[in-house]
CSV table of C-alpha atoms in Angstrom, one decimal:
chain,number,residue,atom,x,y,z
A,1,MET,CA,-14.5,30.7,26.5
A,2,GLY,CA,-11.7,29.5,28.8
A,3,LEU,CA,-7.8,29.0,28.0
A,4,GLU,CA,-8.1,25.0,27.2
A,5,THR,CA,-11.4,25.5,25.1
A,6,ILE,CA,-8.8,27.7,23.2
A,7,VAL,CA,-5.8,25.6,23.1
A,8,ILE,CA,-8.1,22.9,22.6
A,9,SER,CA,-9.3,24.8,18.9
A,10,ILE,CA,-6.2,25.6,18.0
A,11,VAL,CA,-5.0,22.3,17.7
A,12,PHE,CA,-7.8,20.9,16.0
A,13,TYR,CA,-7.4,24.1,13.9
A,14,CYS,CA,-4.2,23.0,13.1
A,15,LEU,CA,-4.4,18.9,12.6
A,16,PHE,CA,-7.3,19.2,10.0
A,17,PHE,CA,-7.4,22.6,8.2
A,18,GLY,CA,-3.8,23.8,8.9
A,19,ARG,CA,-0.6,23.1,7.3
A,20,ARG,CA,1.2,20.2,9.2
A,21,HIS,CA,5.0,21.8,10.5
A,22,ASP,CA,5.6,17.4,11.8
A,23,ALA,CA,5.7,15.0,9.0
A,24,GLU,CA,8.8,14.2,9.7
A,25,PHE,CA,7.4,13.1,13.5
A,26,CYS,CA,4.5,11.4,12.0
A,27,ALA,CA,6.2,9.6,9.6
A,28,TYR,CA,8.4,8.1,12.7
A,29,LEU,CA,5.0,7.6,14.7
A,30,SER,CA,3.8,5.8,11.6
A,31,LYS,CA,6.7,3.6,10.9
A,32,LEU,CA,6.5,2.7,14.9
A,33,LEU,CA,3.5,1.1,15.2
A,34,GLN,CA,4.1,-0.5,12.1
A,35,ASN,CA,7.1,-1.8,14.1
A,36,PRO,CA,7.0,-5.7,14.7
A,37,MET,CA,7.7,-5.7,18.7
A,38,ILE,CA,4.6,-2.4,19.2
A,39,ARG,CA,2.8,-5.2,17.5
A,40,VAL,CA,3.3,-8.1,19.6
A,41,ILE,CA,3.4,-6.1,22.5
A,42,MET,CA,-0.4,-5.0,21.3
A,43,ILE,CA,-1.6,-8.5,20.3
A,44,SER,CA,-0.2,-9.5,24.1
A,45,THR,CA,-2.1,-6.5,25.1
A,46,VAL,CA,-5.5,-7.4,23.9
A,47,LEU,CA,-5.4,-11.5,24.9
A,48,VAL,CA,-4.0,-10.8,28.5
A,49,ASN,CA,-6.8,-7.9,28.4
A,50,ALA,CA,-9.4,-10.9,27.4
A,51,LEU,CA,-8.1,-13.7,29.5
A,52,PHE,CA,-8.7,-11.1,32.8
A,53,ILE,CA,-12.1,-10.2,31.3
A,54,THR,CA,-12.9,-13.9,31.8
A,55,MET,CA,-11.5,-13.7,35.3
A,56,GLU,CA,-13.7,-11.0,35.7
A,57,THR,CA,-10.4,-9.0,37.5
A,58,ASP,CA,-10.0,-4.8,37.1
A,59,TYR,CA,-7.2,-4.4,35.6
A,60,ASN,CA,-9.2,-3.0,32.6
A,61,ILE,CA,-7.4,0.2,33.1
A,62,ARG,CA,-4.0,-0.3,32.4
A,63,PHE,CA,-4.8,-2.2,29.6
A,64,GLN,CA,-7.4,0.6,28.3
A,65,SER,CA,-3.9,2.6,28.0
A,66,HIS,CA,-2.4,1.1,25.6
A,67,THR,CA,-5.5,0.6,23.7
A,68,PHE,CA,-6.5,4.8,23.9
A,69,LEU,CA,-2.8,5.7,23.6
A,70,GLU,CA,-2.8,3.7,20.2
A,71,PHE,CA,-5.8,5.3,19.1
A,72,PHE,CA,-4.1,8.6,19.6
A,73,ILE,CA,-1.3,8.2,17.7
A,74,LEU,CA,-3.2,6.5,14.5
A,75,PHE,CA,-5.0,10.0,15.2
A,76,TYR,CA,-2.4,12.8,15.5
A,77,VAL,CA,-0.6,10.9,12.2
A,78,ASP,CA,-3.3,10.9,10.1
A,79,PRO,CA,-6.6,12.9,11.6
A,80,LEU,CA,-8.6,13.4,8.2
A,81,ASN,CA,-8.3,10.0,6.5
A,82,PHE,CA,-8.2,8.3,10.1
A,83,TRP,CA,-12.3,7.9,9.8
A,84,ARG,CA,-12.3,6.5,6.3
A,85,SER,CA,-11.2,3.5,7.8
A,86,GLY,CA,-13.9,0.9,9.2
A,87,TYR,CA,-10.9,-0.7,11.6
A,88,ASN,CA,-10.4,3.0,13.0
A,89,ILE,CA,-13.8,3.3,13.5
A,90,LEU,CA,-14.3,-0.3,15.2
A,91,ASN,CA,-10.9,0.4,17.4
A,92,ALA,CA,-12.8,3.4,17.9
A,93,ILE,CA,-16.4,1.9,18.9
A,94,ILE,CA,-14.3,-0.6,21.2
A,95,LEU,CA,-12.4,1.9,23.2
A,96,LEU,CA,-15.7,4.1,23.8
A,97,LEU,CA,-17.3,0.7,25.2
A,98,ALA,CA,-14.2,0.0,27.3
A,99,TYR,CA,-14.7,3.6,29.4
A,100,LEU,CA,-18.5,4.0,29.6
A,101,PRO,CA,-18.5,1.7,32.2
A,102,TYR,CA,-16.6,4.0,34.4
A,103,THR,CA,-19.4,6.1,33.6
A,104,ILE,CA,-22.1,4.7,35.4
A,105,ASN,CA,-22.4,4.0,39.2
A,106,LYS,CA,-22.9,-0.3,39.7
A,107,ASN,CA,-23.7,0.5,43.3
A,108,ASN,CA,-26.7,1.5,42.3
A,109,THR,CA,-29.5,-1.2,42.1
A,110,LYS,CA,-30.9,1.1,39.1
A,111,TYR,CA,-28.3,1.3,36.4
A,112,TYR,CA,-26.8,-1.9,37.7
A,113,TRP,CA,-28.2,-3.8,34.6
A,114,THR,CA,-27.7,-0.7,32.3
A,115,TRP,CA,-23.3,-1.5,33.4
A,116,SER,CA,-23.2,-5.0,33.5
A,117,THR,CA,-24.6,-5.1,29.9
A,118,LEU,CA,-22.2,-2.4,29.0
A,119,LYS,CA,-19.5,-4.4,30.5
A,120,GLY,CA,-20.2,-7.9,29.0
A,121,PHE,CA,-19.4,-5.8,25.5
A,122,GLN,CA,-15.5,-5.9,26.9
A,123,VAL,CA,-15.5,-8.7,25.1
A,124,LEU,CA,-15.3,-7.0,22.0
A,125,ARG,CA,-12.1,-5.4,22.4
A,126,ILE,CA,-10.8,-9.8,20.8
A,127,LEU,CA,-11.7,-8.2,17.6
A,128,LYS,CA,-8.7,-5.6,17.5
A,129,LEU,CA,-6.6,-8.3,16.7
A,130,ILE,CA,-8.1,-8.4,13.4
A,131,ASN,CA,-6.4,-4.9,12.5
A,132,TYR,CA,-3.4,-7.3,13.3
A,133,SER,CA,-3.2,-9.9,11.1
A,134,ARG,CA,-3.3,-9.4,7.5
A,135,GLY,CA,-5.1,-12.7,6.8
A,136,MET,CA,-8.3,-11.8,9.5
A,137,MET,CA,-8.7,-8.9,7.7
A,138,ASN,CA,-8.8,-9.7,4.1
A,139,LEU,CA,-11.4,-12.5,5.1
A,140,MET,CA,-13.6,-10.1,6.8
A,141,THR,CA,-13.0,-8.1,3.5
A,142,ALA,CA,-14.4,-10.8,1.7
A,143,VAL,CA,-17.3,-11.2,3.6
A,144,GLY,CA,-18.1,-7.5,3.8
A,145,GLN,CA,-18.4,-7.9,-0.1
A,146,THR,CA,-20.1,-10.8,-0.2
A,147,MET,CA,-22.9,-9.3,1.9
A,148,LYS,CA,-23.9,-7.0,-1.2
A,149,THR,CA,-24.6,-10.3,-2.9
A,150,VAL,CA,-25.8,-12.5,-0.3
A,151,ILE,CA,-28.7,-9.9,0.9
A,152,TYR,CA,-30.5,-10.8,-3.0
A,153,VAL,CA,-30.2,-14.5,-2.1
A,154,LEU,CA,-31.7,-13.9,1.3
A,155,ILE,CA,-34.4,-11.9,0.5
A,156,LEU,CA,-35.3,-14.6,-2.5
A,157,LEU,CA,-35.1,-17.0,0.2
A,158,PHE,CA,-37.3,-15.2,2.3
A,159,LEU,CA,-40.1,-14.8,-0.4
A,160,LEU,CA,-40.0,-18.3,-0.7
A,161,MET,CA,-40.1,-19.1,3.0
A,162,PHE,CA,-43.3,-16.3,3.4
A,163,ILE,CA,-45.1,-18.1,0.6
A,164,PHE,CA,-45.0,-21.4,2.1
A,165,ALA,CA,-45.5,-20.2,5.1
A,166,ILE,CA,-48.4,-19.1,3.6
A,167,LEU,CA,-49.2,-22.2,2.2
A,168,GLY,CA,-48.4,-24.4,5.1
A,169,HIS,CA,-50.6,-22.6,7.1
A,170,GLY,CA,-53.4,-23.1,4.8
A,171,LEU,CA,-53.0,-26.6,4.7
A,172,TYR,CA,-51.8,-27.9,7.8
A,173,GLY,CA,-52.5,-24.8,10.3
A,174,ASP,CA,-56.4,-26.1,11.4
A,175,PRO,CA,-57.2,-25.1,14.4
A,176,ASP,CA,-59.4,-28.3,14.7
A,177,SER,CA,-57.0,-31.2,12.5
A,178,GLY,CA,-54.1,-29.2,11.9
A,179,ASP,CA,-50.6,-29.4,13.4
A,180,ILE,CA,-51.2,-26.1,15.6
A,181,GLU,CA,-47.8,-26.1,17.2
A,182,ASN,CA,-45.4,-25.8,14.2
A,183,TRP,CA,-48.5,-24.2,11.3
A,184,GLY,CA,-51.4,-22.8,13.5
A,185,ASN,CA,-50.0,-19.3,12.6
A,186,LEU,CA,-47.7,-17.0,10.4
A,187,ALA,CA,-44.6,-17.1,13.1
A,188,SER,CA,-44.7,-20.3,13.6
A,189,ALA,CA,-44.9,-21.8,9.8
A,190,LEU,CA,-42.1,-19.0,9.1
A,191,PHE,CA,-40.3,-20.9,12.5
A,192,THR,CA,-41.0,-24.5,10.9
A,193,LEU,CA,-39.4,-23.8,7.7
A,194,PHE,CA,-36.5,-22.5,8.9
A,195,SER,CA,-36.2,-25.6,10.2
A,196,LEU,CA,-36.7,-27.2,7.3
A,197,VAL,CA,-33.8,-24.7,5.2
A,198,THR,CA,-31.3,-25.9,7.9
A,199,VAL,CA,-32.5,-29.4,7.5
A,200,ASP,CA,-32.5,-29.9,11.0
A,201,GLY,CA,-34.9,-32.1,12.7
A,202,TRP,CA,-37.3,-32.3,9.4
A,203,THR,CA,-38.0,-35.8,9.4
A,204,ASP,CA,-39.6,-35.2,13.1
A,205,LEU,CA,-41.6,-32.3,11.8
A,206,GLN,CA,-43.0,-34.6,9.0
A,207,SER,CA,-44.0,-37.4,11.2
A,208,SER,CA,-46.2,-34.8,13.3
A,209,LEU,CA,-47.7,-34.2,9.8
A,210,GLU,CA,-48.3,-37.6,9.2
A,211,GLU,CA,-49.4,-38.1,12.8
A,212,GLN,CA,-52.6,-35.9,12.1
A,213,GLY,CA,-53.3,-37.4,8.8
A,214,PHE,CA,-51.5,-35.4,5.8
A,215,THR,CA,-49.9,-38.2,4.3
A,216,ALA,CA,-49.8,-35.9,1.0
A,217,SER,CA,-47.6,-33.5,3.3
A,218,ARG,CA,-44.2,-35.2,1.9
A,219,ALA,CA,-44.7,-33.6,-1.3
A,220,PHE,CA,-44.6,-29.9,1.0
A,221,THR,CA,-41.6,-31.2,2.6
A,222,ILE,CA,-39.5,-32.5,-0.2
A,223,VAL,CA,-40.6,-29.3,-2.7
A,224,PHE,CA,-39.7,-26.9,0.4
A,225,ILE,CA,-36.4,-28.5,1.1
A,226,LEU,CA,-34.9,-29.0,-2.8
A,227,LEU,CA,-35.8,-25.0,-3.5
A,228,GLY,CA,-34.6,-24.2,0.3
A,229,PHE,CA,-31.4,-26.6,1.0
A,230,PHE,CA,-30.5,-27.3,-1.8
A,231,VAL,CA,-31.0,-24.2,-4.1
A,232,PHE,CA,-31.4,-20.7,-1.9
A,233,PHE,CA,-28.9,-22.6,0.9
A,234,ASN,CA,-26.3,-23.6,-1.2
A,235,MET,CA,-26.5,-20.6,-3.5
A,236,PHE,CA,-25.5,-18.9,-0.3
A,237,ILE,CA,-22.6,-20.7,0.4
A,238,GLY,CA,-20.7,-20.9,-3.0
A,239,VAL,CA,-21.4,-17.2,-2.9
A,240,VAL,CA,-19.3,-16.7,-0.3
A,241,ILE,CA,-17.1,-19.3,-1.2
A,242,ILE,CA,-16.4,-17.8,-4.1
A,243,ASN,CA,-16.2,-14.5,-3.1
A,244,ILE,CA,-13.4,-15.8,-0.4
A,245,GLN,CA,-11.7,-17.6,-3.1
A,246,ASP,CA,-11.5,-14.4,-5.0
A,247,SER,CA,-10.2,-12.4,-1.7
A,248,THR,CA,-7.9,-15.1,-1.0
A,249,GLN,CA,-6.0,-14.9,-4.6
A,250,ASN,CA,-5.8,-11.3,-4.6
A,251,TYR,CA,-4.7,-11.4,-1.1
A,252,LYS,CA,-1.9,-13.8,-2.6
A,253,TRP,CA,-0.9,-12.2,-5.3
A,254,GLU,CA,-0.7,-8.3,-3.1
A,255,CYS,CA,1.6,-10.9,-0.8
A,256,LYS,CA,3.8,-12.2,-4.6
A,257,ALA,CA,3.6,-8.0,-5.7
A,258,GLU,CA,4.8,-7.1,-2.0
A,259,THR,CA,7.6,-9.9,-1.9
A,260,GLN,CA,8.9,-8.8,-5.3
A,261,ALA,CA,8.7,-5.4,-4.7
A,262,ALA,CA,10.9,-5.8,-1.5
A,263,LEU,CA,13.7,-7.6,-3.5
A,264,GLN,CA,13.7,-5.3,-5.9
A,265,ALA,CA,14.3,-3.0,-3.1
A,266,LYS,CA,17.0,-5.1,-2.0
A,267,LYS,CA,18.5,-5.4,-5.0
A,268,GLN,CA,18.3,-1.5,-5.7
A,269,ALA,CA,19.8,-0.7,-1.9
A,270,ILE,CA,22.9,-3.6,-2.6
A,271,LEU,CA,23.6,-2.0,-6.4
A,272,LYS,CA,23.8,1.5,-5.3
A,273,ARG,CA,25.6,0.5,-1.4
A,274,GLN,CA,28.1,-1.2,-4.3
A,275,GLN,CA,28.0,1.9,-6.0
A,276,GLU,CA,29.0,3.6,-3.3
A,277,GLU,CA,31.6,2.0,-2.2
A,278,VAL,CA,33.0,2.0,-5.1
A,279,ASN,CA,33.4,5.8,-5.9
A,280,LYS,CA,34.6,5.5,-2.5
A,281,LEU,CA,37.2,3.8,-3.3
A,282,MET,CA,37.9,5.3,-6.5
A,283,HIS,CA,37.8,8.6,-4.8
A,284,GLN,CA,40.0,7.3,-1.7
A,285,GLN,CA,42.5,6.2,-4.5
A,286,TYR,CA,42.7,9.8,-6.6
A,287,LYS,CA,42.9,11.3,-3.8
A,288,ALA,CA,45.6,9.4,-2.6
A,289,PHE,CA,47.3,9.8,-6.0
A,290,ILE,CA,47.2,13.4,-5.8
A,291,GLU,CA,48.3,13.9,-2.4
A,292,LEU,CA,50.9,11.5,-3.8
A,293,VAL,CA,52.0,13.8,-6.4
A,294,ASP,CA,51.7,17.0,-3.9
A,295,ASN,CA,53.8,15.2,-1.8
A,296,PHE,CA,56.5,14.0,-4.5
A,297,LYS,CA,56.4,17.8,-5.9
A,298,LYS,CA,57.7,19.4,-2.7
A,299,THR,CA,60.4,17.0,-2.4
A,300,LEU,CA,61.9,18.2,-6.0
A,301,GLN,CA,65.0,21.2,-5.9
A,302,HIS,CA,65.6,23.0,-9.1
A,303,SER,CA,69.3,21.6,-8.4
A,304,ASP,CA,68.2,18.0,-8.5
A,305,THR,CA,69.8,15.9,-11.2
A,306,VAL,CA,67.6,14.1,-13.7
A,307,VAL,CA,68.8,10.5,-15.6
A,308,LEU,CA,66.7,10.7,-19.2
A,309,GLU,CA,67.0,6.8,-20.3
A,310,ASP,CA,64.5,7.9,-23.1
A,311,PHE,CA,65.6,8.4,-27.2
A,312,CYS,CA,63.4,11.3,-27.1
A,313,VAL,CA,65.4,12.9,-24.5
A,314,SER,CA,68.6,12.2,-26.2
A,315,ILE,CA,71.2,14.7,-27.7
A,316,ALA,CA,70.9,13.0,-31.4
A,317,PHE,CA,67.1,13.2,-31.2
A,318,ILE,CA,66.9,17.0,-30.2
A,319,ASP,CA,69.6,17.5,-33.1
A,320,LEU,CA,68.2,15.9,-35.2
A,321,TYR,CA,64.6,17.3,-34.2
A,322,LEU,CA,66.0,21.1,-34.9
A,323,THR,CA,67.7,20.5,-37.6
A,324,SER,CA,64.2,19.4,-39.4
A,325,LEU,CA,62.0,22.0,-37.9
A,326,ASP,CA,65.0,24.3,-39.7
A,327,LEU,CA,64.3,22.9,-42.9
A,328,GLN,CA,60.5,23.0,-42.2
A,329,ASP,CA,60.7,26.6,-42.0
A,330,ASP,CA,63.1,26.7,-44.9
A,331,THR,CA,60.3,25.0,-47.1
A,332,ILE,CA,57.6,27.2,-45.5
A,333,TYR,CA,59.5,30.3,-46.4
A,334,ARG,CA,60.1,29.4,-49.9
A,335,LEU,CA,56.1,28.4,-50.4
A,336,GLN,CA,55.4,31.8,-49.0
A,337,GLY,CA,57.3,33.5,-52.4
A,338,LEU,CA,56.1,31.0,-54.9
A,339,TYR,CA,52.8,31.9,-53.7
A,340,TYR,CA,54.0,35.7,-53.9
A,341,GLU,CA,55.2,35.7,-57.1
A,342,LEU,CA,52.0,33.9,-58.5
A,343,ALA,CA,49.7,36.3,-57.2
A,344,ASN,CA,51.8,39.4,-59.1
A,345,THR,CA,51.7,37.3,-62.5
A,346,LEU,CA,48.0,36.8,-62.0
A,347,ASN,CA,48.1,40.4,-61.1
A,348,ALA,CA,50.0,41.2,-64.3
A,349,MET,CA,47.4,39.3,-66.5
A,350,LEU,CA,44.0,41.0,-65.0
A,351,VAL,CA,45.5,44.5,-65.3
A,352,ASP,CA,46.5,43.5,-69.3
A,353,MET,CA,42.9,41.9,-69.7
A,354,LYS,CA,41.1,44.7,-68.2
A,355,GLU,CA,42.2,47.2,-70.2
A,356,THR,CA,41.6,45.0,-73.3
A,357,ALA,CA,38.7,45.6,-72.8
A,358,GLU,CA,38.3,49.0,-72.1
A,359,ALA,CA,40.2,49.6,-75.2
A,360,PRO,CA,38.3,51.8,-78.4
A,361,PRO,CA,37.1,49.4,-81.4
A,362,GLU,CA,39.1,51.7,-84.0
A,363,ASN,CA,42.2,51.4,-82.3
A,364,GLN,CA,41.8,47.5,-82.7
A,365,LYS,CA,41.4,47.6,-86.4
A,366,ASP,CA,44.3,49.6,-86.8
A,367,SER,CA,46.1,47.1,-84.4
């Protein structure tokens, strides 16, 4: 096992099973791919590449380098969930088809047809534009969801065509007197019924039957057109339209929800920025006030003369206040003396009551 194999194994293990230590770098790459300028560059690359393909030039390597770089970045950001997206799988297939022609020698006549076939598949690169347009992605999603219902409609239509093909072959496919070209075998009958389903040239088919003498075939043709075209074919179109309308409505709701979320986020960002500015301004004012007070304190000295103008700092108020404090102290002292006398009186009463309760009953009678 070589050194390169070991390094590749370690890288893939870290990507798929190991703990990522470059989450910030992956987030940056994901945000970079969503940049409108990058998307414009990729769309322009695809369009110019398609133009050069039509001109049959050999500028493919340069454009494939852009595509491979985008593919590698998407795979590097989230390798596990990368293959869960159908558009990523489509991009991988397109990239693979783009590089396959360079593995074949086009000068060898044995492989020239294979090379030219793979070269023709290069036009599939235009499908990458679907990934850059939410409208087209929404439409393709609706088509994919429609296929589940459309398959049942197509199966019923095929059964109807198969039944009428057998009837038409039995009625009008006689080798001697029938319409061999349109009803001679089951394959030609199915192809004829397909033309009747699309209502393309059905008058010519009916005229051919009438020329063979099958005048009653009008009922057969009308019944099949009514069932095949007006019922099943229009049912098919109706199912597609309904699914596309539902998908379009969901897309509008998603866009509206995203717009509201963006507006709400913008409002929150504005409010947060305003709150930060207010807090910063208040902090600056508080800091400036503290600095002002500190600077003022530094200028004060013990020998400074202070001019007092308030009544609370006047001599008369201070004299009256001190007198009130003396009177309050005297009142508290007298109240304390009164409390002491009350306590002594109550104590003496309790002692007398206790002695009276403990005296014998005879002494109480003599007394």
